[in-house]
Coordinates of C-alpha atoms in Angstrom, one line a residue:
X1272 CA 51.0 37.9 -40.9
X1273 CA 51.4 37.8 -37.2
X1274 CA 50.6 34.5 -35.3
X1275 CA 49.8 33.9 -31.9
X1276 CA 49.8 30.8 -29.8
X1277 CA 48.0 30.2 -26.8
X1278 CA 50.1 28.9 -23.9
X1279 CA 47.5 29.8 -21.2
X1280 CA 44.5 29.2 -21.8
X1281 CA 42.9 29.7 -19.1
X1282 CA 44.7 32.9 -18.3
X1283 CA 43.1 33.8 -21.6
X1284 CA 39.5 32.8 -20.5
X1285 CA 39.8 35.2 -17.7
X1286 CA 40.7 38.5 -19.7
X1287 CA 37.5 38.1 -22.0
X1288 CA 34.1 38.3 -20.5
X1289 CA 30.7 38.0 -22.1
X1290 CA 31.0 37.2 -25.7
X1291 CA 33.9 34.9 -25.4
X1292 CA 32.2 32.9 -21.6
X1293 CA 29.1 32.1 -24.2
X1294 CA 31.8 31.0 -27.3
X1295 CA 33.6 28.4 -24.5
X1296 CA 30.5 27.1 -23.3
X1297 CA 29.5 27.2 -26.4
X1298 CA 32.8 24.9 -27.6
X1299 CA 31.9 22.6 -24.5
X1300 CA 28.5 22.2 -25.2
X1301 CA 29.7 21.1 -29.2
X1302 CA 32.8 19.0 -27.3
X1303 CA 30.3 17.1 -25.5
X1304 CA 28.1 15.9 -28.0
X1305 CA 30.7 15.4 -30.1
X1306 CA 32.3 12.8 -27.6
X1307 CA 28.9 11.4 -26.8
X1308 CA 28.4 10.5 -30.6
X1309 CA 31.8 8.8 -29.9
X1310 CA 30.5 7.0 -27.2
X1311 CA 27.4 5.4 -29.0
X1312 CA 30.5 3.6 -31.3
X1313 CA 32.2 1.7 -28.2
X1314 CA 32.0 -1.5 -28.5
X1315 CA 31.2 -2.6 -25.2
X1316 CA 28.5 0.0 -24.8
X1317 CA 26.6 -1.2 -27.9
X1318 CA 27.0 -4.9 -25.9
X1319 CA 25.9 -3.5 -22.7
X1320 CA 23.3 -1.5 -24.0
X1321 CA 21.5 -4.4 -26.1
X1322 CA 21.4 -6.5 -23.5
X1323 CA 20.0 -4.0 -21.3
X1324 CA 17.4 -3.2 -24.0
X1325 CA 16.9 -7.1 -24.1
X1326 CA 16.2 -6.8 -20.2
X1327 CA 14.3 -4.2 -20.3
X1328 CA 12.1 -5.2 -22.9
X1329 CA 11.5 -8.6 -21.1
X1330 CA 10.1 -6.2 -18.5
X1331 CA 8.0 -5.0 -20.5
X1332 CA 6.5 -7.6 -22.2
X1333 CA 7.6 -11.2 -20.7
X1334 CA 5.5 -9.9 -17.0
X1335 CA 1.8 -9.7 -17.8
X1336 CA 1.0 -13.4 -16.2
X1337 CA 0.8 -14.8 -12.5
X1338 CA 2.1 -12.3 -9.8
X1339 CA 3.9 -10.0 -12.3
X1340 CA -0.3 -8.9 -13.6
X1341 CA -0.3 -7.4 -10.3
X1342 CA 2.8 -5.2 -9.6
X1343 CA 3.2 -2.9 -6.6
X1344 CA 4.2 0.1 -7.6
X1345 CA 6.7 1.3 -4.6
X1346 CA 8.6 -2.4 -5.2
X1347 CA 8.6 -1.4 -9.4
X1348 CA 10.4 1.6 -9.0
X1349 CA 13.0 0.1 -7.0
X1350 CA 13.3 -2.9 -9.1
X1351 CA 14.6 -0.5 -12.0
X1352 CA 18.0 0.1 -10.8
X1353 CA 19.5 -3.8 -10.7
X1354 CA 19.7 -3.4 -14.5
X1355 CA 21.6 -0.4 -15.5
X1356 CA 24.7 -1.2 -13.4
X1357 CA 26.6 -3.7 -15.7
X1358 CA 25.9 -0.8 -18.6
X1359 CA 27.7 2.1 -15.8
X1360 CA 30.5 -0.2 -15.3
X1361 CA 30.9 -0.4 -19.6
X1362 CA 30.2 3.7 -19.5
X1363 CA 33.0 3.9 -16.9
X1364 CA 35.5 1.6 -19.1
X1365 CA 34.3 3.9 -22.4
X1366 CA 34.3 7.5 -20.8
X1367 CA 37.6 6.6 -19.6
X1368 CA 39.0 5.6 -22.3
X1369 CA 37.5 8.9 -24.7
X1370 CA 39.4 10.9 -22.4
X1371 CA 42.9 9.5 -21.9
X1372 CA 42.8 9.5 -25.7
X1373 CA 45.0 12.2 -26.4
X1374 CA 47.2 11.2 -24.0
X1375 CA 47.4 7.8 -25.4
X1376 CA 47.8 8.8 -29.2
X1377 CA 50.9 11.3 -27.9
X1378 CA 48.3 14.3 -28.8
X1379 CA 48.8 16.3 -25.7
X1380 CA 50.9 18.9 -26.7
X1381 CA 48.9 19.6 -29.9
X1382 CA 46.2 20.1 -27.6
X1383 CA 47.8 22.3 -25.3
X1384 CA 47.6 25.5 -28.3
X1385 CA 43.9 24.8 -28.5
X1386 CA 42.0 27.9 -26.7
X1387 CA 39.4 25.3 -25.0
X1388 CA 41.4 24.3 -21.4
X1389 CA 42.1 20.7 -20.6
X1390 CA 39.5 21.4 -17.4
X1391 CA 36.3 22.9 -19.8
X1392 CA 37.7 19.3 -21.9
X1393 CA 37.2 17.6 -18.9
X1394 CA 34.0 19.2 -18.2
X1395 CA 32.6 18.2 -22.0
X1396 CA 33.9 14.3 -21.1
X1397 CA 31.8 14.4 -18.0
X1398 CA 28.3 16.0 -20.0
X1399 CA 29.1 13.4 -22.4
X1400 CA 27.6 11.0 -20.1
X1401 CA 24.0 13.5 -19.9
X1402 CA 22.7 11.8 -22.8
X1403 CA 23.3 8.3 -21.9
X1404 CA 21.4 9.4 -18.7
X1405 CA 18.2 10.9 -20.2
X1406 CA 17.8 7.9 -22.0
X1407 CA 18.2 5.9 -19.1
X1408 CA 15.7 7.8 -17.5
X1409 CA 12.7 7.9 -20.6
X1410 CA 13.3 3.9 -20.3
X1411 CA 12.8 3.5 -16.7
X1412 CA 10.1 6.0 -17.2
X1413 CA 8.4 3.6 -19.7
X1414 CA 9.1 0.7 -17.3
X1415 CA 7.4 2.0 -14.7
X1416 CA 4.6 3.5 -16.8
X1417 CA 3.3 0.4 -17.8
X1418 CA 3.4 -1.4 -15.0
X1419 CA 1.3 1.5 -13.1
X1420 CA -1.1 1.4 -16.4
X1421 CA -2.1 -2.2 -15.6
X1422 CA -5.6 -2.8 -14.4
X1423 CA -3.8 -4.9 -11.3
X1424 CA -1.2 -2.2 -10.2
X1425 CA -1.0 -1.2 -6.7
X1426 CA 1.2 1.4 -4.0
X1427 CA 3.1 4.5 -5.6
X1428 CA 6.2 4.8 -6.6
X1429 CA 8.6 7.5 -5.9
X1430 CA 10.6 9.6 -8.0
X1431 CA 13.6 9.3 -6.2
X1432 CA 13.6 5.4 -6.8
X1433 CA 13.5 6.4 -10.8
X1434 CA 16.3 8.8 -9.9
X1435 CA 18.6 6.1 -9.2
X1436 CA 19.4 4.8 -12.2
X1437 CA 19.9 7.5 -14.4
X1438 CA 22.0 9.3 -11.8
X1439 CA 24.2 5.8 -11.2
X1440 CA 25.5 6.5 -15.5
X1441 CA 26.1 10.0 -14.3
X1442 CA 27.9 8.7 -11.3
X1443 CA 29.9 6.4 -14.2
X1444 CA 30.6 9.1 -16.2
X1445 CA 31.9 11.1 -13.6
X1446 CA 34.2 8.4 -12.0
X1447 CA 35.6 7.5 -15.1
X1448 CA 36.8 11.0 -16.0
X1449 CA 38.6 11.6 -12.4
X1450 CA 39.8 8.2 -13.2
X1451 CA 41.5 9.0 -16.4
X1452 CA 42.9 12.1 -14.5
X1453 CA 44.4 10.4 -11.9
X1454 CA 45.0 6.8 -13.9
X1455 CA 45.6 7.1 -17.5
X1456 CA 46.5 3.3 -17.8
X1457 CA 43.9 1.7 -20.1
X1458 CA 43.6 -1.0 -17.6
X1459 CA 42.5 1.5 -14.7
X1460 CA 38.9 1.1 -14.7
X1461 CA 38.5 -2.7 -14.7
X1462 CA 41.2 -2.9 -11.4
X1463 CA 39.1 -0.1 -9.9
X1464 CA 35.8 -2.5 -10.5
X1465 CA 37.8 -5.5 -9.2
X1466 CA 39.3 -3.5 -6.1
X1467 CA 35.1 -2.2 -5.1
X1468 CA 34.4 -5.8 -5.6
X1469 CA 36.8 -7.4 -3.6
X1470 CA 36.4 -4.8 -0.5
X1471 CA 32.6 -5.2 -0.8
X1472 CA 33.4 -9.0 -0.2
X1473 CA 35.5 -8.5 2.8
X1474 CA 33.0 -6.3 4.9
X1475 CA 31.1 -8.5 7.2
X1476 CA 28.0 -9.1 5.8
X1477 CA 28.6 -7.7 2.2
X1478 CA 27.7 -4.3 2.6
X1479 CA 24.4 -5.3 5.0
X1480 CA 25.0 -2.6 7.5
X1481 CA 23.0 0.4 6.6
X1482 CA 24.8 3.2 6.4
X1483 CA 27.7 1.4 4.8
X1484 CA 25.0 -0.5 2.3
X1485 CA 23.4 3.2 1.1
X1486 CA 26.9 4.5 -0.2
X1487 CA 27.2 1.9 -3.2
X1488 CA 24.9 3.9 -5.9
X1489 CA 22.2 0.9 -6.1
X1490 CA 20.8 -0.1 -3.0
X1491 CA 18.2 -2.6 -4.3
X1492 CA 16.2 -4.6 -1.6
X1493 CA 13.9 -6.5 -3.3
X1494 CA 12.7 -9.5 -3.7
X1495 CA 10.7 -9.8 0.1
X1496 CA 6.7 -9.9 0.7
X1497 CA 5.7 -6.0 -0.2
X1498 CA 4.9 -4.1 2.3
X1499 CA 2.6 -1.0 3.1
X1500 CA 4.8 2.2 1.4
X1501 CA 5.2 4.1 4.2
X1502 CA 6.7 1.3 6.5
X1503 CA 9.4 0.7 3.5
X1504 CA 12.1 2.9 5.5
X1505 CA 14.2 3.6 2.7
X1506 CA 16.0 6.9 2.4
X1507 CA 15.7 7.4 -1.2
X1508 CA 15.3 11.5 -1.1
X1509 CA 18.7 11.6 1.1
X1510 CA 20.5 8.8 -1.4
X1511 CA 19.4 10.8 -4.8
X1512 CA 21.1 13.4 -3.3
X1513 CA 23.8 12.1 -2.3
X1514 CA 24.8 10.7 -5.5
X1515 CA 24.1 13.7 -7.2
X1516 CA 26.3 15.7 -4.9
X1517 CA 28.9 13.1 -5.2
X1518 CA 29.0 13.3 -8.7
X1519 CA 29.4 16.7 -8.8
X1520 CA 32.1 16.1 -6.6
X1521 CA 33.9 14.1 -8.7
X1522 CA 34.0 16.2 -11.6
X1523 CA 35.0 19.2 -10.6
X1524 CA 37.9 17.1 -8.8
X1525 CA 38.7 15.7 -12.5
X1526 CA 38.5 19.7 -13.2
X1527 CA 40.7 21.1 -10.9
X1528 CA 43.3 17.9 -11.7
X1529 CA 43.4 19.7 -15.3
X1530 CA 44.4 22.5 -13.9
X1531 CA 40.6 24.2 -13.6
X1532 CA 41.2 27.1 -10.9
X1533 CA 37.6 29.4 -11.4
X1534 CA 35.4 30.8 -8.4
X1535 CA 32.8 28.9 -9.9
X1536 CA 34.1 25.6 -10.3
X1537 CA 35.3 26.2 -6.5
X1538 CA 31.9 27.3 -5.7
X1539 CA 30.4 24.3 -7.4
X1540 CA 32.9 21.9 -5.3
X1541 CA 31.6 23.1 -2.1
X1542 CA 27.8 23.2 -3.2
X1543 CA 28.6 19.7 -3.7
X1544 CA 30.5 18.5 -0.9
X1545 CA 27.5 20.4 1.4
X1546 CA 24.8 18.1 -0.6
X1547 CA 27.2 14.6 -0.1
X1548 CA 27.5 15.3 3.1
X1549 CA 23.8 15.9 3.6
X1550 CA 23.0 12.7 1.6
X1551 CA 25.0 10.6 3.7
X1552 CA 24.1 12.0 6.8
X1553 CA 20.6 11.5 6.0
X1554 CA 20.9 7.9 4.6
X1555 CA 23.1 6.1 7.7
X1556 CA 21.1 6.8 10.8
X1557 CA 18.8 3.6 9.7
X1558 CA 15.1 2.9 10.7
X1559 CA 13.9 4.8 13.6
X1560 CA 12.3 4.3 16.6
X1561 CA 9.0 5.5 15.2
X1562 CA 9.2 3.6 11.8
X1563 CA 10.0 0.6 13.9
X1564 CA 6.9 1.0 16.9
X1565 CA 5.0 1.6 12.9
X1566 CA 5.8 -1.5 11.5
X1567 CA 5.2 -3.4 14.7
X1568 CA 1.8 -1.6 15.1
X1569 CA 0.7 -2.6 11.2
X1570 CA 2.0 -6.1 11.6
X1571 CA -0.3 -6.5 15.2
X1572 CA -3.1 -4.3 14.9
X1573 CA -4.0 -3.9 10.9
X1574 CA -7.7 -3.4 11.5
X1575 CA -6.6 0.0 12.6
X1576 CA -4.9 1.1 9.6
X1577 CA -7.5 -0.7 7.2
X1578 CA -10.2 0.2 4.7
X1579 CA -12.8 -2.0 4.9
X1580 CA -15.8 -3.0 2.3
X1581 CA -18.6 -5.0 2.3
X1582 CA -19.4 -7.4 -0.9
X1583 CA -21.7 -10.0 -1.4
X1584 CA -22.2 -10.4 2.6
X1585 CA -19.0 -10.2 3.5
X1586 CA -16.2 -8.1 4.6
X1587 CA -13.1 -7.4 2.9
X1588 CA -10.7 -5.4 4.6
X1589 CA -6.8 -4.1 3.0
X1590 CA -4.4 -1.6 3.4
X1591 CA -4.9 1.3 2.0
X1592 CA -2.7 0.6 -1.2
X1593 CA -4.8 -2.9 -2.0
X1594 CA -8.2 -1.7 -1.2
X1595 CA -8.3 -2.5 -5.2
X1596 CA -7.8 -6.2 -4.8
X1597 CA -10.7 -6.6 -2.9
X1598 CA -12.9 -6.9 -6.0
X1599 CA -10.4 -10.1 -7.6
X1600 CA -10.2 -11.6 -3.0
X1601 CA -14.7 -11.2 -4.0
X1602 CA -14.6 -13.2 -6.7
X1603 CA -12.7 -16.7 -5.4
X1604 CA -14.8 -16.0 -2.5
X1605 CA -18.1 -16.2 -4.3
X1606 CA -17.0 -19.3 -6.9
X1607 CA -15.4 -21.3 -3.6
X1608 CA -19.1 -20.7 -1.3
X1609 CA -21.3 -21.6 -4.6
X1610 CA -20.0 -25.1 -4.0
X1611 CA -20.8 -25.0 0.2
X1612 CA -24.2 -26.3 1.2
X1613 CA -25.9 -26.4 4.8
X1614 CA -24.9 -23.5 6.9
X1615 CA -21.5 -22.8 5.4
X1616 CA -23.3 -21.7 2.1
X1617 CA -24.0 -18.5 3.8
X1618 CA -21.2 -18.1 6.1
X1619 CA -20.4 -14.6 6.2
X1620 CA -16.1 -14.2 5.7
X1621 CA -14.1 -11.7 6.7
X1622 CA -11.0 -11.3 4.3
X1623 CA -8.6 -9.5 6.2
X1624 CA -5.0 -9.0 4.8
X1625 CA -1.9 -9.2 7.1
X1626 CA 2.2 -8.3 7.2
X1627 CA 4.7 -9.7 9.1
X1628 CA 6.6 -7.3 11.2
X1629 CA 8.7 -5.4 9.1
X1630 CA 12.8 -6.1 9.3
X1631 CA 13.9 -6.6 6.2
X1632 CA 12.6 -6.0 2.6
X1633 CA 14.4 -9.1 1.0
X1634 CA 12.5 -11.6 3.2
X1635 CA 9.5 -13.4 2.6
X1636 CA 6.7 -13.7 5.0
X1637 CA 5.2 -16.2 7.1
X1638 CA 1.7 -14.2 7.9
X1639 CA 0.1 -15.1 11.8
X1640 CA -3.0 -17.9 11.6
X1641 CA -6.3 -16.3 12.7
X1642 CA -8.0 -18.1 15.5
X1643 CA -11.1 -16.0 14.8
X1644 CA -14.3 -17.9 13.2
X1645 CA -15.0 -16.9 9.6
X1646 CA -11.2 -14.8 9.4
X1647 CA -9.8 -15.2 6.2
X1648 CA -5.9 -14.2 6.0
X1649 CA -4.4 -12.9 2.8
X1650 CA -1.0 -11.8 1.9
X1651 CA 0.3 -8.6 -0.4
X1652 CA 0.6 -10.4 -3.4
X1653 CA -2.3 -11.8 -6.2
X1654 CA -2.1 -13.9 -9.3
X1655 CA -0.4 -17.0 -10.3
X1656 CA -0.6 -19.3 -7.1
X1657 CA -1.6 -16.4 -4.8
X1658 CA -5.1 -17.0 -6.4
X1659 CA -5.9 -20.9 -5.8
X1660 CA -3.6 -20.6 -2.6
X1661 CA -6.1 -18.2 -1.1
X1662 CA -8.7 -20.1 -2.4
X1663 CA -7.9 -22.8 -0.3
X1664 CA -7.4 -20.9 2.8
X1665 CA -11.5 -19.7 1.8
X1666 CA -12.3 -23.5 1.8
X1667 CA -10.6 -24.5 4.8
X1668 CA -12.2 -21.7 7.0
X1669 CA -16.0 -22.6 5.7
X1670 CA -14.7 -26.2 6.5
X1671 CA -13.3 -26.1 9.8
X1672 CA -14.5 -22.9 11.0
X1673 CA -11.1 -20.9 11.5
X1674 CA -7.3 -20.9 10.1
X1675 CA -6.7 -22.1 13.9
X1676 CA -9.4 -25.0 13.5
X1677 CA -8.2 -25.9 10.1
X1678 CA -4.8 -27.1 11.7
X1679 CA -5.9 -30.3 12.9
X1680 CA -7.8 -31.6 10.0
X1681 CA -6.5 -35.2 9.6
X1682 CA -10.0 -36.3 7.9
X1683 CA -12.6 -35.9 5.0
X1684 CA -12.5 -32.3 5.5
X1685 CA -9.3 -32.3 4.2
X1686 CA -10.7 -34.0 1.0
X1687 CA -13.8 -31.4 1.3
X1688 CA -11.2 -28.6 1.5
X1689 CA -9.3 -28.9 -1.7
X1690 CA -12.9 -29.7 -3.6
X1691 CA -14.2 -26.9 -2.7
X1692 CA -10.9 -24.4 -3.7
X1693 CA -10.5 -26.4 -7.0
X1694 CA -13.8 -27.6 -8.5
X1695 CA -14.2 -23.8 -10.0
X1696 CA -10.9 -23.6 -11.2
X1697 CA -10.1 -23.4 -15.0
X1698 CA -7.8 -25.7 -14.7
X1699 CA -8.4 -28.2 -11.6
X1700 CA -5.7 -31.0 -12.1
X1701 CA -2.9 -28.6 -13.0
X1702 CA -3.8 -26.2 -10.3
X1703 CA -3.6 -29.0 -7.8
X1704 CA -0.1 -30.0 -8.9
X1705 CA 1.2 -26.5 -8.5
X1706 CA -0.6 -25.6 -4.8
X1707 CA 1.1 -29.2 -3.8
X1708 CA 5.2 -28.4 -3.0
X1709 CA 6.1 -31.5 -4.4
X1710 CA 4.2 -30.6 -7.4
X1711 CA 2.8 -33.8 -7.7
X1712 CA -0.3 -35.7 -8.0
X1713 CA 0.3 -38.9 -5.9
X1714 CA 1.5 -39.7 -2.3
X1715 CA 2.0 -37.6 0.8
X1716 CA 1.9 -33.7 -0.1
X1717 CA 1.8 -30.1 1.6
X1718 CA -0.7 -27.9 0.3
X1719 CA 0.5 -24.3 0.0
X1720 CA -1.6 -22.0 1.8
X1721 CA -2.3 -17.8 1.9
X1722 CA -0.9 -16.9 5.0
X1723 CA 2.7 -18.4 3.6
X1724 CA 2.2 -21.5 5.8
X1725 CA 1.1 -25.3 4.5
X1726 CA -1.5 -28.1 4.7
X1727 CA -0.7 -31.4 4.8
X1728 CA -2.5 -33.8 2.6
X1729 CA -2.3 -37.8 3.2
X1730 CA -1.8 -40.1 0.0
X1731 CA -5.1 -41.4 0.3
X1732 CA -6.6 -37.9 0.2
X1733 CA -4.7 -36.9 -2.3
X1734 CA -5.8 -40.0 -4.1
X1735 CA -9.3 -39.0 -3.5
X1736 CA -9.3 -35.4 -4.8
X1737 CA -7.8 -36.7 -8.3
X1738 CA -10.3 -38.8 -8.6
X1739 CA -13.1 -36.4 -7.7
X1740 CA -11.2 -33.7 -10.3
X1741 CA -11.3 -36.0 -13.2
X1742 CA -15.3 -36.9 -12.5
X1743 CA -18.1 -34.7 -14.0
X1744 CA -18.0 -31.6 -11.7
X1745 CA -21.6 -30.9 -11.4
X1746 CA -22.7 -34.9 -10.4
X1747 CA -19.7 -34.5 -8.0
X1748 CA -21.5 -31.1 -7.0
X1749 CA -24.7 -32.7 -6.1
X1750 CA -23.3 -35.3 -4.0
X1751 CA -21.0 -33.2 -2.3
X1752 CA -23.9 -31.2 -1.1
X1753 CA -26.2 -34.5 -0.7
X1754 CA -23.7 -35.3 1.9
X1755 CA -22.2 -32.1 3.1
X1756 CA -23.0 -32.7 6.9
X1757 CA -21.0 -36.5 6.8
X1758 CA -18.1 -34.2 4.5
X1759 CA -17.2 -31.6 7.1
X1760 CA -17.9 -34.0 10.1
X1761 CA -13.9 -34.3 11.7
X1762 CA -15.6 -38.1 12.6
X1763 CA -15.7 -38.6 8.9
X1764 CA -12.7 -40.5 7.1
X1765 CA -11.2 -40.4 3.5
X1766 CA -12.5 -43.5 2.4
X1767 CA -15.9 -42.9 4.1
X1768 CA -16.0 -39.5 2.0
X1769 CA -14.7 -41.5 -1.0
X1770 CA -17.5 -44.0 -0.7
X1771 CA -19.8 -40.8 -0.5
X1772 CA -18.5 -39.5 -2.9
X1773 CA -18.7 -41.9 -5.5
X1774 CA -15.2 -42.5 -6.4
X1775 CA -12.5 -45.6 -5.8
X1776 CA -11.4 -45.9 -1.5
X1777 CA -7.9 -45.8 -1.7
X1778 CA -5.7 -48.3 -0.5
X1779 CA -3.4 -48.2 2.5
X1780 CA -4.0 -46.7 6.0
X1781 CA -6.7 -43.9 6.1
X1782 CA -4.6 -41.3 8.2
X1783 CA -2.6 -38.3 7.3
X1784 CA 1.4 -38.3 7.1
X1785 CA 3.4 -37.9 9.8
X1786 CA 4.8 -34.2 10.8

């Protein structure tokens, strides 16, 4: 019997063709999953990965009240990649700890007979990962799914955005393998974490400048008033591909470390440095010129970039991505004018909904007051507070005429105001508490308003309005319209409008509070 050893492997991978190219990738293919079943036993994976799930399914399930019944589609996609990362750091720790295995269990020479070469090992470590990443990818799938499949659900969301998450584990898998290359020490991984974190810290501004902030793998930006889709700016084609390049990258670097020489895994190496490249110079330049003059145009002119439709004698006008809201913006408007008499009854509203200027995508908004009779302003967001808070910027324009007018109310029209948003609502009291900052129901108090700015409510108003909340609403109806040229009268005070009214004059000075 005649026995013979492999010393070169790879030297032996090059004399056969055909049959013996499909029985190595074949042994890489097996390899791989192989090591991925490994991975699914890792302790910190299992952690990571249940409390992902946990996250995930929160997601899912814990968002179906207040603002979160009304997603925007093209800020959910984006909001998928924050997640995943602490489970790519445990990937990292685990991939790189499945490959340096032989190396830590003295098993390197018995693997140096074995006909598969340490770089096609390599190369089944890195696919390892592929799993973990089509996984990642069906969950932020279902994520986004069912936020689109609500009947609330706004924008579009972009595939690129999904991209990011799945291709940050690939990214993981990737780094850790080069890693273990390069590092074998056990501890490797969680000093190369430390060693990112620490030089993110020490750039001015975290990593706020753009074209530095796009080469971390999750660029996140959330959090700020949506805006329109096409003013978001964000480069997420360019950054999908640059991670995907760079991941390439990587492994083919881990590959030629093990000793990997092949025209192909060359070839690959520079395909992949081309598409980094590309990615990065495609993600730094920033926002343009025209995407700025865009933003400023949306922000000052919307009627121009508006659809516009007419309901119950008045207008509603949105952005082309909320023109669905209009029908929920119809319905406040209708309950709030069924409890106007005289002339305001009829008062035909326009609802027109307004951005800020766009600069950055974490910030909230503080949206311009209208100084034009019957202009309604509301924002990009509905449900929860958004509902009562535009509800109240309804009642203060059939009140006082404009958002401009409504500024100086220091009277009973303050009292008629708040009536008028809450006496519809299911739950009046409550729903006063939470529009007031303080969230109170006694003394001095801002009212929150639609267009992200305030109204200021006096003690003895705010006095007045409990009392009128916890009365029978339709005998408060009829005298509020009995009276409804004294209530909206700017020569009318709070306890003149409680005596009206029928409820208890408050004590104490009848003006508003200062500032």
């Amino acid at each position: 019997m005649t026995t013979t050893l492999v010393t070169n492997p790879e030297a032996a991978g090059r004399a056969g063709r055909g049959p013996e190219r499909d029985t190595a990738s074949a042994s890489v293919f097996a390899l791989a999953v192989f090591e991925a079943r490994q991975l699914l036993l890792q302790i910190p994976l299992l952690v990571f990965g249940l409390l992902y799930l946990a996250y995930a399914g929160h997601a899912l399930f814990g968002g179906d009240e207040g603002m979160d019944a009304y997603p925007v589609l093209h800020d959910v996609d984006r909001a998928t990649q924050g997640g995943p990362e602490l489970f790519a750091v445990a990937l990292l720790v685990c991939v790189h700890r499945a490959t340096t295995l032989d190396r830590r269990r003295g098993l390197e020479e018995q693997f140096g007979v074995l006909a598969m070469a340490p770089a096609r090992r390599t190369l089944a470590h890195a696919l390892s990962v592929v799993p973990f990443a089509v996984g990642m990818a069906v969950l932020v799938d279902v994520q986004f799914a069912w936020s689109a499949l609500r009947p609330g659900a706004v924008g579009h969301g972009s595939l690129f955005e999904l991209a990011v998450a799945p291709l940050t584990l690939l990214l993981a898998g990737a780094l850790g393998v080069l890693l273990a290359r390069v590092l074998p020490h056990p501890a490797a991984p969680l000093l190369l974490v430390v060693a990112l974190v620490f030089v993110v810290s020490m750039v001015p501004g975290g990593l706020g400048t753009h074209g530095v902030a796009w080469l971390w793998p999750v660029v996140l930006e959330n959090g700020g008033t949506p805006v329109p889709g096409e003013l978001l700016g964000r480069p997420a084609g360019w950054h999908a591909l640059y991670l995907t390049g760079f991941t390439v990258l990587l492994v083919c670097a881990a590959m030629w470390l093990a000793g990997g020489r092949a025209r192909i895994l060359k070839a690959a190496a520079a395909v992949a440095l081309a598409a980094t490249v590309a990615g990065v110079a495609g993600q730094t330049p920033g926002d343009s010129a025209g995407l700025r003059a865009a933003r400023q145009a949306e922000a000052d002119h919307p009627a121009k970039f508006q659809t516009c439709v007419e309901r119950a004698g008045s207008r509603y006008c949105a952005y082309p991505d909320w023109k669905g809201w209009t029908v929920d913006w119809a319905a406040v408007v209708h309950r709030v004018r069924s409890e106007a008499a005289g002339a305001q009854a009829g008062t035909r509203l326009t609802v027109r909904q307004r951005i800020q200027e766009v600069t950055d995508l974490t910030a909230d908004a503080t949206l311009p007051i209208s100084s034009t009779p019957g202009t309604v302003t509301v924002g990009t967001r509905w449900g929860g507070n958004r509902v009562p808070e535009f509800a109240v910027g309804v009642a203060r324009v059939l009140v006082a005429g404009s958002e401009r007018a409504s500024l100086d109310m220091c009277d009973a029209r303050v009292v008629t105001t708040m009536w008028l948003a809450l006496a519809t609502d299911p739950t009046p009291v409550d729903t006063f508490r939470r529009l007031r900052i303080d969230d109170s129901l006694s003394g001095s108090g801002v009212v929150r308003t639609p267009d992200g700015g305030s109204m200021s409510v006096s003690a003895q108003q705010t006095a007045v309005v409990r009392e009128l909340l916890r009365e029978p609403h339709d005998a408060v109806a009829a005298r509020v319209k009995a009276h409804w040229p004294e209530l909206v009268s700017p020569h009318t005070t709070t306890a003149e409008a409680a005596r009206l009214l029928g409820v208890r004059v408050p004590k104490g000075p009848d003006d508003c509070p200062a500032g």
